[in-house]
Amino acid sequence: MTQSFQVRYYAQLREALQVSTEELSLDLPTSERAILDRLAEMHPKQRELFFASRVAVEEAYVDADALLSKLADGIDIISPISGG
Amino acid sequence: MITPLIPSAATAWLTNAPLDIRALRNEVADPAAGAILVFEGTVRDHSPGHTAVIALEYEAQASMAQRVLEAALEYALEVFPICKAAVRHRLGRVELGEATIAIAVSAAHRNEAYQASRYIIDRIKHDAPIWKREICQDGTTGWSLGCRAHTSGAPAGPEVKKPKTESGRMGTGF
């Protein structure tokens, strides 16, 4: 089943892409790897940044091997963080 | 929005206001405590690749970052024999020398306070979706490389394992 959902960007990734959100359509269930691969394909110049990023669903980082199917609320792409 | 004295063992907030270190220290004061440890991260004037840094500008996925701050305190209270813990993290522009983060921990003995404080800062640097941009004197800005501990596919999630004594692959620190 293909589903569309919102992808949210922050900080360096938002600036590099010049958008804070975009729509993505993927077959579900999917995975962090598949999402980042797809986004890197759509934005090849930011490939390295996507591959250094983590995916969060419902405000929690997803596990690398998790099968993701509840993406209706969208996902956050957490590019390399620098808090503290 | 510095906290009033809340009868809770742990409070964690993101705030745009300057941090009130004394208030944070008082918040963790406890009759059972023989040690109160306050850690401040501050804005320094340089970073790898940048000289003459005059300020940092923070942004966050705030609700998720709030959860990470809370989880860090909860875990610290669970694992270490401490009395109370509190953390504040700045958002927005923070000037040279100002505190960007403050962590206060009280415990019966100093060792637990040091361990818990170290765990809390490491957890936040590792997991909190917070980003800082360096603002330099010459007008240039750049996103801090920060913590590159993660690549996609790395084990993630809020269940960070037992605290380490060395930060290892954490960011460069303060």
Tab-separated table of C-alpha atoms in Angstrom:
chain	number	residue	atom	x	y	z
A	1	MET	CA	0.000	0.000	0.000
A	2	THR	CA	1.424	3.344	-1.000
A	3	GLN	CA	0.932	6.183	1.422
A	4	SER	CA	1.791	9.865	1.328
A	5	PHE	CA	3.084	11.545	4.442
A	6	GLN	CA	4.837	14.694	5.491
A	7	VAL	CA	8.601	14.906	5.956
A	8	ARG	CA	9.872	17.663	8.266
A	9	TYR	CA	13.377	19.142	8.090
A	10	TYR	CA	15.399	21.175	10.560
A	11	ALA	CA	18.575	23.207	10.791
A	12	GLN	CA	21.264	22.470	8.184
A	13	LEU	CA	19.080	20.106	6.173
A	14	ARG	CA	16.189	22.566	6.016
A	15	GLU	CA	18.566	25.292	4.853
A	16	ALA	CA	20.261	23.091	2.304
A	17	LEU	CA	16.938	21.949	0.836
A	18	GLN	CA	15.291	25.345	1.245
A	19	VAL	CA	12.084	23.733	2.461
A	20	SER	CA	10.951	22.784	5.941
A	21	THR	CA	8.452	20.148	4.828
A	22	GLU	CA	7.668	18.071	1.796
A	23	GLU	CA	5.400	15.174	0.872
A	24	LEU	CA	6.763	11.702	0.328
A	25	SER	CA	4.988	8.653	-1.068
A	26	LEU	CA	6.275	5.218	-0.176
A	27	ASP	CA	5.052	1.648	-0.047
A	28	LEU	CA	4.339	0.639	3.537
A	29	PRO	CA	5.644	-0.872	5.637
A	30	THR	CA	8.973	0.808	5.111
A	31	SER	CA	12.187	1.348	7.065
A	32	GLU	CA	14.569	4.110	8.088
A	33	ARG	CA	16.997	2.958	5.439
A	34	ALA	CA	14.375	2.990	2.690
A	35	ILE	CA	13.170	6.449	3.666
A	36	LEU	CA	16.674	7.930	3.725
A	37	ASP	CA	17.608	6.199	0.468
A	38	ARG	CA	14.545	7.650	-1.210
A	39	LEU	CA	15.171	11.158	0.110
A	40	ALA	CA	18.816	10.991	-0.918
A	41	GLU	CA	17.691	9.947	-4.377
A	42	MET	CA	15.350	12.943	-4.542
A	43	HIS	CA	18.064	15.311	-3.264
A	44	PRO	CA	21.382	13.858	-4.431
A	45	LYS	CA	23.380	16.925	-3.371
A	46	GLN	CA	22.410	16.260	0.234
A	47	ARG	CA	23.129	12.564	0.079
A	48	GLU	CA	25.805	12.637	2.802
A	49	LEU	CA	23.612	14.635	5.128
A	50	PHE	CA	20.695	12.235	4.732
A	51	PHE	CA	22.902	9.268	5.427
A	52	ALA	CA	24.146	10.942	8.623
A	53	SER	CA	20.562	11.598	9.747
A	54	ARG	CA	18.114	9.693	11.898
A	55	VAL	CA	14.377	9.286	11.375
A	56	ALA	CA	11.888	10.045	14.142
A	57	VAL	CA	8.261	8.925	14.155
A	58	GLU	CA	5.851	10.239	16.757
A	59	GLU	CA	8.776	12.037	18.401
A	60	ALA	CA	10.921	8.978	18.947
A	61	TYR	CA	13.893	7.735	16.953
A	62	VAL	CA	13.053	4.603	15.038
A	63	ASP	CA	15.128	1.459	15.321
A	64	ALA	CA	17.229	0.636	12.294
A	65	ASP	CA	15.482	-2.693	11.766
A	66	ALA	CA	11.949	-1.496	12.566
A	67	LEU	CA	9.182	-1.896	10.006
A	68	LEU	CA	7.336	1.404	9.832
A	69	SER	CA	3.694	1.570	8.898
A	70	LYS	CA	2.145	4.352	11.004
A	71	LEU	CA	3.421	7.445	9.301
A	72	ALA	CA	0.206	9.412	9.030
A	73	ASP	CA	1.497	12.103	11.404
A	74	GLY	CA	4.594	12.547	9.294
A	75	ILE	CA	8.240	11.992	10.113
A	76	ASP	CA	11.078	14.160	11.374
A	77	ILE	CA	14.477	13.941	9.733
A	78	ILE	CA	17.012	14.595	12.484
A	79	SER	CA	20.203	15.706	10.784
A	80	PRO	CA	23.403	15.582	12.900
A	81	ILE	CA	22.597	17.237	16.193
A	82	SER	CA	24.719	19.638	18.218
A	83	GLY	CA	22.886	20.396	21.438
A	84	GLY	CA	24.500	21.181	24.758
B	1	MET	CA	10.781	31.050	32.258
B	2	ILE	CA	12.896	29.894	35.126
B	3	THR	CA	11.158	27.420	37.292
B	4	PRO	CA	9.574	28.136	40.623
B	5	LEU	CA	10.411	25.729	43.396
B	6	ILE	CA	8.502	22.657	42.294
B	7	PRO	CA	8.173	19.720	44.666
B	8	SER	CA	9.478	17.313	42.078
B	9	ALA	CA	12.654	15.287	41.876
B	10	ALA	CA	13.332	16.383	38.325
B	11	THR	CA	12.461	19.211	35.976
B	12	ALA	CA	13.639	19.673	32.427
B	13	TRP	CA	12.897	22.694	30.301
B	14	LEU	CA	13.931	24.345	27.083
B	15	THR	CA	13.871	28.095	27.379
B	16	ASN	CA	14.634	31.261	25.455
B	17	ALA	CA	15.509	33.139	28.644
B	18	PRO	CA	18.974	33.419	30.223
B	19	LEU	CA	19.547	30.589	32.693
B	20	ASP	CA	19.251	31.319	36.397
B	21	ILE	CA	21.954	29.048	37.782
B	22	ARG	CA	21.291	29.895	41.416
B	23	ALA	CA	17.596	29.045	41.052
B	24	LEU	CA	18.474	25.753	39.418
B	25	ARG	CA	20.879	24.931	42.246
B	26	ASN	CA	18.210	25.751	44.822
B	27	GLU	CA	15.716	23.571	43.036
B	28	VAL	CA	17.752	20.415	43.689
B	29	ALA	CA	18.680	21.303	47.270
B	30	ASP	CA	17.672	18.445	49.532
B	31	PRO	CA	18.162	17.652	53.222
B	32	ALA	CA	19.575	14.247	52.274
B	33	ALA	CA	22.174	15.750	49.929
B	34	GLY	CA	25.820	16.001	50.884
B	35	ALA	CA	26.719	17.270	47.424
B	36	ILE	CA	25.196	19.588	44.870
B	37	LEU	CA	26.870	19.657	41.482
B	38	VAL	CA	26.043	22.293	38.885
B	39	PHE	CA	27.374	21.917	35.360
B	40	GLU	CA	27.196	24.762	32.861
B	41	GLY	CA	27.946	24.550	29.186
B	42	THR	CA	28.945	27.964	27.888
B	43	VAL	CA	29.507	29.691	24.561
B	44	ARG	CA	33.221	29.732	23.750
B	45	ASP	CA	35.016	31.952	21.267
B	46	HIS	CA	36.182	29.265	18.861
B	47	SER	CA	35.325	25.877	17.428
B	48	PRO	CA	36.923	23.508	14.930
B	49	GLY	CA	37.026	25.491	11.717
B	50	HIS	CA	35.748	28.723	13.223
B	51	THR	CA	37.577	31.462	15.082
B	52	ALA	CA	36.109	34.530	16.738
B	53	VAL	CA	32.750	32.987	17.534
B	54	ILE	CA	30.616	35.666	19.186
B	55	ALA	CA	27.343	33.791	19.736
B	56	LEU	CA	25.487	30.581	19.131
B	57	GLU	CA	21.965	30.274	17.830
B	58	TYR	CA	19.989	27.200	18.861
B	59	GLU	CA	16.957	25.615	17.339
B	60	ALA	CA	15.193	22.383	18.253
B	61	GLN	CA	12.452	19.987	17.449
B	62	ALA	CA	11.244	21.272	20.765
B	63	SER	CA	8.671	18.734	21.875
B	64	MET	CA	10.937	15.828	21.044
B	65	ALA	CA	13.936	17.536	22.662
B	66	GLN	CA	11.831	18.091	25.769
B	67	ARG	CA	11.140	14.372	25.897
B	68	VAL	CA	14.844	13.566	25.634
B	69	LEU	CA	15.681	15.964	28.473
B	70	GLU	CA	13.011	14.392	30.652
B	71	ALA	CA	14.100	10.872	29.762
B	72	ALA	CA	17.704	11.723	30.653
B	73	LEU	CA	16.669	12.906	34.108
B	74	GLU	CA	14.314	9.997	34.689
B	75	TYR	CA	16.976	7.500	33.772
B	76	ALA	CA	19.565	9.242	35.954
B	77	LEU	CA	17.191	9.162	38.916
B	78	GLU	CA	16.519	5.519	38.329
B	79	VAL	CA	20.093	4.346	37.894
B	80	PHE	CA	22.116	6.561	40.234
B	81	PRO	CA	21.457	7.023	43.952
B	82	ILE	CA	20.847	10.765	43.675
B	83	CYS	CA	18.280	13.003	45.330
B	84	LYS	CA	17.183	15.413	42.631
B	85	ALA	CA	18.184	16.560	39.170
B	86	ALA	CA	17.238	19.456	36.944
B	87	VAL	CA	18.247	20.676	33.500
B	88	ARG	CA	17.662	23.782	31.399
B	89	HIS	CA	18.687	24.169	27.762
B	90	ARG	CA	18.694	27.472	25.919
B	91	LEU	CA	17.101	28.062	22.565
B	92	GLY	CA	17.594	31.085	20.328
B	93	ARG	CA	20.675	33.291	20.406
B	94	VAL	CA	23.141	32.836	23.253
B	95	GLU	CA	26.032	35.306	23.593
B	96	LEU	CA	29.695	34.531	24.234
B	97	GLY	CA	30.233	33.377	27.818
B	98	GLU	CA	26.576	32.764	28.547
B	99	ALA	CA	25.299	29.368	29.645
B	100	THR	CA	23.707	27.241	26.942
B	101	ILE	CA	22.821	24.380	29.249
B	102	ALA	CA	22.797	23.921	32.999
B	103	ILE	CA	22.467	20.660	34.903
B	104	ALA	CA	22.080	20.507	38.675
B	105	VAL	CA	22.260	17.249	40.596
B	106	SER	CA	22.085	16.630	44.332
B	107	ALA	CA	23.184	13.413	46.000
B	108	ALA	CA	24.285	12.070	49.349
B	109	HIS	CA	27.824	11.734	47.993
B	110	ARG	CA	29.804	13.527	45.291
B	111	ASN	CA	30.625	10.506	43.154
B	112	GLU	CA	27.007	9.787	42.274
B	113	ALA	CA	26.407	13.446	41.518
B	114	TYR	CA	29.349	13.500	39.071
B	115	GLN	CA	28.239	10.265	37.420
B	116	ALA	CA	24.655	11.371	37.017
B	117	SER	CA	25.598	14.800	35.693
B	118	ARG	CA	27.957	13.226	33.179
B	119	TYR	CA	25.302	10.806	32.045
B	120	ILE	CA	22.715	13.565	31.607
B	121	ILE	CA	24.929	15.815	29.475
B	122	ASP	CA	26.131	12.897	27.348
B	123	ARG	CA	22.589	11.665	26.775
B	124	ILE	CA	21.398	15.117	25.754
B	125	LYS	CA	24.303	15.674	23.368
B	126	HIS	CA	23.741	12.246	21.911
B	127	ASP	CA	19.963	12.266	21.483
B	128	ALA	CA	18.292	15.655	21.862
B	129	PRO	CA	17.189	17.072	18.478
B	130	ILE	CA	18.831	20.432	19.083
B	131	TRP	CA	21.078	22.248	16.626
B	132	LYS	CA	23.407	25.198	17.009
B	133	ARG	CA	24.694	27.661	14.481
B	134	GLU	CA	27.935	29.476	15.166
B	135	ILE	CA	27.893	33.201	14.568
B	136	CYS	CA	31.344	34.660	13.959
B	137	GLN	CA	32.675	38.166	14.330
B	138	ASP	CA	33.168	38.578	10.587
B	139	GLY	CA	29.482	37.945	9.995
B	140	THR	CA	29.835	34.377	8.767
B	141	THR	CA	27.737	31.619	10.267
B	142	GLY	CA	27.853	27.856	10.137
B	143	TRP	CA	26.033	24.896	11.586
B	144	SER	CA	28.083	23.153	14.207
B	145	LEU	CA	29.208	19.685	13.199
B	146	GLY	CA	28.296	18.642	16.689
B	147	CYS	CA	27.654	15.045	17.507
B	148	ARG	CA	28.233	12.846	14.495
B	149	ALA	CA	28.030	9.729	16.557
B	150	HIS	CA	25.079	8.520	14.568
B	151	THR	CA	24.773	7.362	11.083
B	152	SER	CA	21.513	5.998	9.856
B	153	GLY	CA	21.189	2.436	10.897
B	154	ALA	CA	22.910	2.964	14.222
B	155	PRO	CA	20.955	1.702	17.205
B	156	ALA	CA	18.833	4.552	18.412
B	157	GLY	CA	15.864	5.136	20.620
B	158	PRO	CA	15.470	6.515	24.086
B	159	GLU	CA	16.847	3.454	25.854
B	160	VAL	CA	20.449	4.546	26.099
B	161	LYS	CA	22.451	1.931	27.895
B	162	LYS	CA	24.322	2.222	31.144
B	163	PRO	CA	26.268	5.472	31.289
B	164	LYS	CA	29.840	5.438	30.136
B	165	THR	CA	32.617	7.064	32.089
B	166	GLU	CA	34.222	8.484	28.981
B	167	SER	CA	32.293	10.280	26.287
B	168	GLY	CA	34.301	8.547	23.579
B	169	ARG	CA	32.705	9.461	20.277
B	170	MET	CA	30.570	12.265	21.616
B	171	GLY	CA	30.915	15.776	20.259
B	172	THR	CA	33.831	17.960	21.151
B	173	GLY	CA	32.096	19.301	24.231
B	174	PHE	CA	32.347	22.759	25.642
